[in-house]
């Protein structure tokens, strides 16, 4: 796939941001039950040991945070870091609008 792509782009979460407590790390069964549902796009990189990053990308209609996930081929950490720097310069992460 990376022969023709520099990076991949996907949402960080495969579903809308869950309410607080849904992914309760104190309850392992909660993580197992929800992990594959919410991490459908990110888990491939975790399992393969490939470089990836999730960065802020505004808020939904309820003011909950949204993110985008970028993946790169093995050894592509520099590309991701350069991309993160360019994204933050273009749209500083601390200035995202809150709920409407």
Coordinates of N, CA and C in Angstrom, one line a residue:
X1 N 0.8 -1.2 0.0 CA 0.0 0.0 0.0 C 0.9 1.3 0.0
X2 N 2.0 1.3 0.8 CA 2.8 2.5 0.9 C 3.7 2.7 -0.3
X3 N 3.6 1.8 -1.3 CA 4.4 2.1 -2.5 C 3.8 3.3 -3.3
X4 N 2.5 3.5 -3.1 CA 1.9 4.6 -3.8 C 1.4 5.7 -2.8
X5 N 1.6 5.5 -1.5 CA 1.1 6.5 -0.5 C 2.2 6.9 0.4
X6 N 2.2 8.1 0.8 CA 3.2 8.6 1.9 C 2.6 8.3 3.3
X7 N 1.3 8.5 3.4 CA 0.6 8.3 4.7 C -0.8 7.8 4.4
X8 N -1.5 7.2 5.4 CA -2.9 6.9 5.3 C -3.6 7.9 6.2
X9 N -4.9 8.1 6.0 CA -5.7 9.1 6.8 C -7.0 8.4 7.1
X10 N -7.4 8.4 8.4 CA -8.6 7.8 8.8 C -9.1 8.5 10.1
X11 N -10.3 8.4 10.5 CA -10.7 9.0 11.8 C -10.0 8.2 12.9
X12 N -9.8 8.9 14.0 CA -9.1 8.2 15.1 C -10.1 7.2 15.7
X13 N -11.3 7.5 15.9 CA -12.3 6.6 16.4 C -13.3 6.2 15.2
X14 N -13.7 4.9 15.3 CA -14.6 4.4 14.2 C -16.1 4.8 14.5
X15 N -16.3 5.3 15.7 CA -17.7 5.7 16.1 C -17.5 7.1 16.8
X16 N -18.6 7.8 17.0 CA -18.5 9.1 17.7 C -17.9 8.9 19.1
X17 N -17.3 10.0 19.6 CA -16.7 10.0 20.9 C -17.7 9.5 21.9
X18 N -17.3 8.4 22.7 CA -18.2 7.9 23.7 C -18.3 8.8 24.9
X19 N -19.4 8.7 25.7 CA -19.5 9.4 26.9 C -18.4 8.9 27.9
X20 N -18.0 9.8 28.8 CA -17.0 9.4 29.8 C -17.5 8.2 30.6
X21 N -16.6 7.2 30.9 CA -17.0 6.0 31.6 C -17.2 4.8 30.7
X22 N -17.5 5.1 29.4 CA -17.8 4.0 28.5 C -16.6 3.1 28.4
X23 N -15.4 3.7 28.2 CA -14.2 2.9 28.1 C -13.4 2.9 29.4
X24 N -14.0 2.3 30.4 CA -13.5 2.3 31.8 C -12.3 1.4 31.9
X25 N -11.1 1.9 32.0 CA -9.9 1.1 32.1 C -9.8 0.3 33.4
X26 N -10.6 0.7 34.4 CA -10.6 -0.1 35.7 C -11.3 -1.4 35.5
X27 N -12.1 -1.5 34.4 CA -12.9 -2.7 34.2 C -12.4 -3.3 32.8
X28 N -11.5 -4.3 32.9 CA -11.0 -4.9 31.6 C -12.0 -5.3 30.7
X29 N -13.2 -5.9 31.1 CA -14.2 -6.3 30.2 C -14.8 -5.2 29.4
X30 N -14.8 -4.0 29.9 CA -15.2 -2.8 29.2 C -14.3 -2.5 28.0
X31 N -13.0 -2.6 28.2 CA -12.0 -2.4 27.2 C -12.1 -3.4 26.1
X32 N -12.2 -4.7 26.5 CA -12.3 -5.8 25.5 C -13.6 -5.6 24.7
X33 N -14.7 -5.2 25.3 CA -16.0 -5.1 24.6 C -16.0 -4.0 23.6
X34 N -15.3 -2.9 24.0 CA -15.4 -1.7 23.1 C -14.1 -1.5 22.2
X35 N -13.0 -2.1 22.5 CA -11.8 -1.8 21.8 C -11.9 -2.0 20.3
X36 N -12.4 -3.1 19.9 CA -12.5 -3.3 18.4 C -13.5 -2.4 17.7
X37 N -14.5 -2.0 18.5 CA -15.5 -1.1 17.9 C -14.9 0.3 17.7
X38 N -14.2 0.8 18.7 CA -13.7 2.2 18.6 C -12.4 2.3 17.9
X39 N -11.5 1.2 17.9 CA -10.2 1.3 17.4 C -10.0 0.6 16.1
X40 N -11.0 0.5 15.3 CA -11.0 -0.3 14.0 C -9.9 0.2 13.1
X41 N -9.6 1.5 13.1 CA -8.6 2.1 12.2 C -7.2 2.2 12.8
X42 N -7.1 2.3 14.1 CA -5.8 2.5 14.7 C -5.2 1.1 15.1
X43 N -5.9 0.1 15.4 CA -5.4 -1.1 15.9 C -4.4 -1.8 14.9
X44 N -4.7 -1.7 13.6 CA -3.8 -2.3 12.6 C -2.4 -1.8 12.8
X45 N -2.2 -0.5 13.0 CA -0.8 0.0 13.2 C -0.2 -0.5 14.6
X46 N -1.0 -0.6 15.6 CA -0.5 -1.1 16.9 C -0.1 -2.5 16.8
X47 N -0.8 -3.4 16.1 CA -0.5 -4.8 16.0 C 0.7 -4.9 15.1
X48 N 0.8 -4.2 14.0 CA 1.9 -4.3 13.1 C 3.2 -3.6 13.5
X49 N 3.1 -2.8 14.5 CA 4.3 -2.0 15.0 C 4.7 -0.9 14.1
X50 N 3.7 -0.4 13.3 CA 4.0 0.6 12.3 C 3.8 2.0 12.9
X51 N 4.5 3.0 12.5 CA 4.3 4.3 13.0 C 3.0 4.9 12.6
X52 N 2.4 5.6 13.6 CA 1.1 6.2 13.4 C 0.9 7.3 14.4
X53 N 0.0 8.2 14.2 CA -0.3 9.3 15.1 C -1.8 9.7 15.0
X54 N -2.3 10.1 16.1 CA -3.7 10.7 16.1 C -3.5 12.1 16.6
X55 N -4.1 13.0 15.9 CA -4.0 14.4 16.2 C -5.4 15.0 16.4
X56 N -5.6 16.1 17.2 CA -6.9 16.7 17.3 C -7.4 17.3 16.0
X57 N -8.7 17.3 15.9 CA -9.3 17.8 14.7 C -10.7 18.4 15.0
X58 N -10.7 19.3 16.0 CA -11.9 20.0 16.3 C -12.8 19.2 17.2
X59 N -14.1 19.6 17.2 CA -15.1 19.0 18.1 C -16.4 18.7 17.3
X60 N -17.2 17.7 17.9 CA -18.5 17.4 17.2 C -19.5 18.4 17.7
X61 N -20.8 18.2 17.3 CA -21.9 19.1 17.7 C -22.1 19.2 19.2
X62 N -21.7 18.2 20.0 CA -21.8 18.3 21.4 C -20.6 18.8 22.1
X63 N -19.6 19.2 21.4 CA -18.4 19.7 22.0 C -17.4 18.7 22.3
X64 N -17.6 17.4 22.0 CA -16.7 16.3 22.2 C -15.5 16.4 21.2
X65 N -14.3 16.0 21.6 CA -13.2 16.1 20.7 C -13.2 15.1 19.6
X66 N -12.7 15.5 18.4 CA -12.6 14.6 17.3 C -11.1 14.5 16.9
X67 N -10.7 13.5 16.3 CA -9.3 13.3 15.9 C -9.2 12.7 14.6
X68 N -8.0 12.8 14.0 CA -7.7 12.1 12.7 C -6.4 11.3 13.0
X69 N -6.3 10.2 12.3 CA -5.3 9.2 12.5 C -4.5 9.1 11.2
X70 N -3.2 9.2 11.3 CA -2.3 9.1 10.1 C -1.4 7.9 10.4
X71 N -1.2 7.1 9.4 CA -0.3 5.9 9.5 C 0.8 6.1 8.4
X72 N 2.0 5.5 8.7 CA 3.1 5.6 7.7 C 3.8 4.2 7.6
X73 N 4.6 4.0 6.6 CA 5.3 2.8 6.5 C 6.4 2.7 7.6
X74 N 6.9 1.5 7.8 CA 8.0 1.3 8.7 C 9.1 2.3 8.4
X75 N 9.6 3.0 9.5 CA 10.6 4.0 9.3 C 10.1 5.4 8.9
X76 N 8.7 5.5 8.9 CA 8.1 6.8 8.5 C 7.8 7.8 9.6
X77 N 8.4 7.6 10.7 CA 8.2 8.5 11.9 C 8.5 9.9 11.5
X78 N 9.5 10.2 10.8 CA 9.9 11.6 10.4 C 8.8 12.2 9.6
X79 N 8.2 11.5 8.7 CA 7.1 12.0 7.9 C 6.0 12.4 8.8
X80 N 5.6 11.6 9.7 CA 4.5 11.9 10.6 C 4.8 13.1 11.5
X81 N 6.0 13.2 12.0 CA 6.4 14.3 12.9 C 6.3 15.6 12.1
X82 N 6.8 15.6 10.9 CA 6.8 16.8 10.0 C 5.3 17.2 9.7
X83 N 4.5 16.2 9.4 CA 3.1 16.4 9.2 C 2.4 17.0 10.4
X84 N 2.7 16.5 11.6 CA 2.1 17.0 12.8 C 2.5 18.5 13.0
X85 N 3.7 18.8 12.7 CA 4.2 20.2 12.9 C 3.5 21.1 11.9
X86 N 3.3 20.7 10.7 CA 2.6 21.5 9.7 C 1.2 21.7 10.0
X87 N 0.5 20.6 10.5 CA -0.9 20.7 10.9 C -1.1 21.7 12.1
X88 N -0.2 21.6 13.1 CA -0.3 22.5 14.2 C 0.0 23.9 13.8
X89 N 0.9 24.1 12.9 CA 1.1 25.5 12.5 C -0.1 26.1 11.7
X90 N -0.7 25.2 10.9 CA -1.8 25.7 10.1 C -3.1 25.9 10.9
X91 N -3.3 25.1 11.9 CA -4.5 25.1 12.8 C -4.0 24.7 14.2
X92 N -3.5 25.7 15.0 CA -3.0 25.4 16.3 C -4.1 24.6 17.2
X93 N -3.6 23.5 17.8 CA -4.5 22.6 18.5 C -5.2 23.2 19.7
X94 N -4.6 24.2 20.3 CA -5.2 24.8 21.5 C -6.3 25.8 21.2
X95 N -6.5 26.0 19.9 CA -7.5 27.1 19.6 C -8.8 26.5 18.9
X96 N -9.0 25.2 19.1 CA -10.2 24.6 18.5 C -11.4 25.1 19.1
X97 N -12.5 25.4 18.3 CA -13.7 25.9 18.9 C -14.4 24.9 19.8
X98 N -15.0 25.4 20.8 CA -15.8 24.6 21.8 C -17.2 24.3 21.2
X99 N -18.1 23.9 22.1 CA -19.4 23.6 21.7 C -20.1 24.8 21.2
X100 N -21.0 24.7 20.2 CA -21.8 25.8 19.7 C -22.9 26.2 20.6

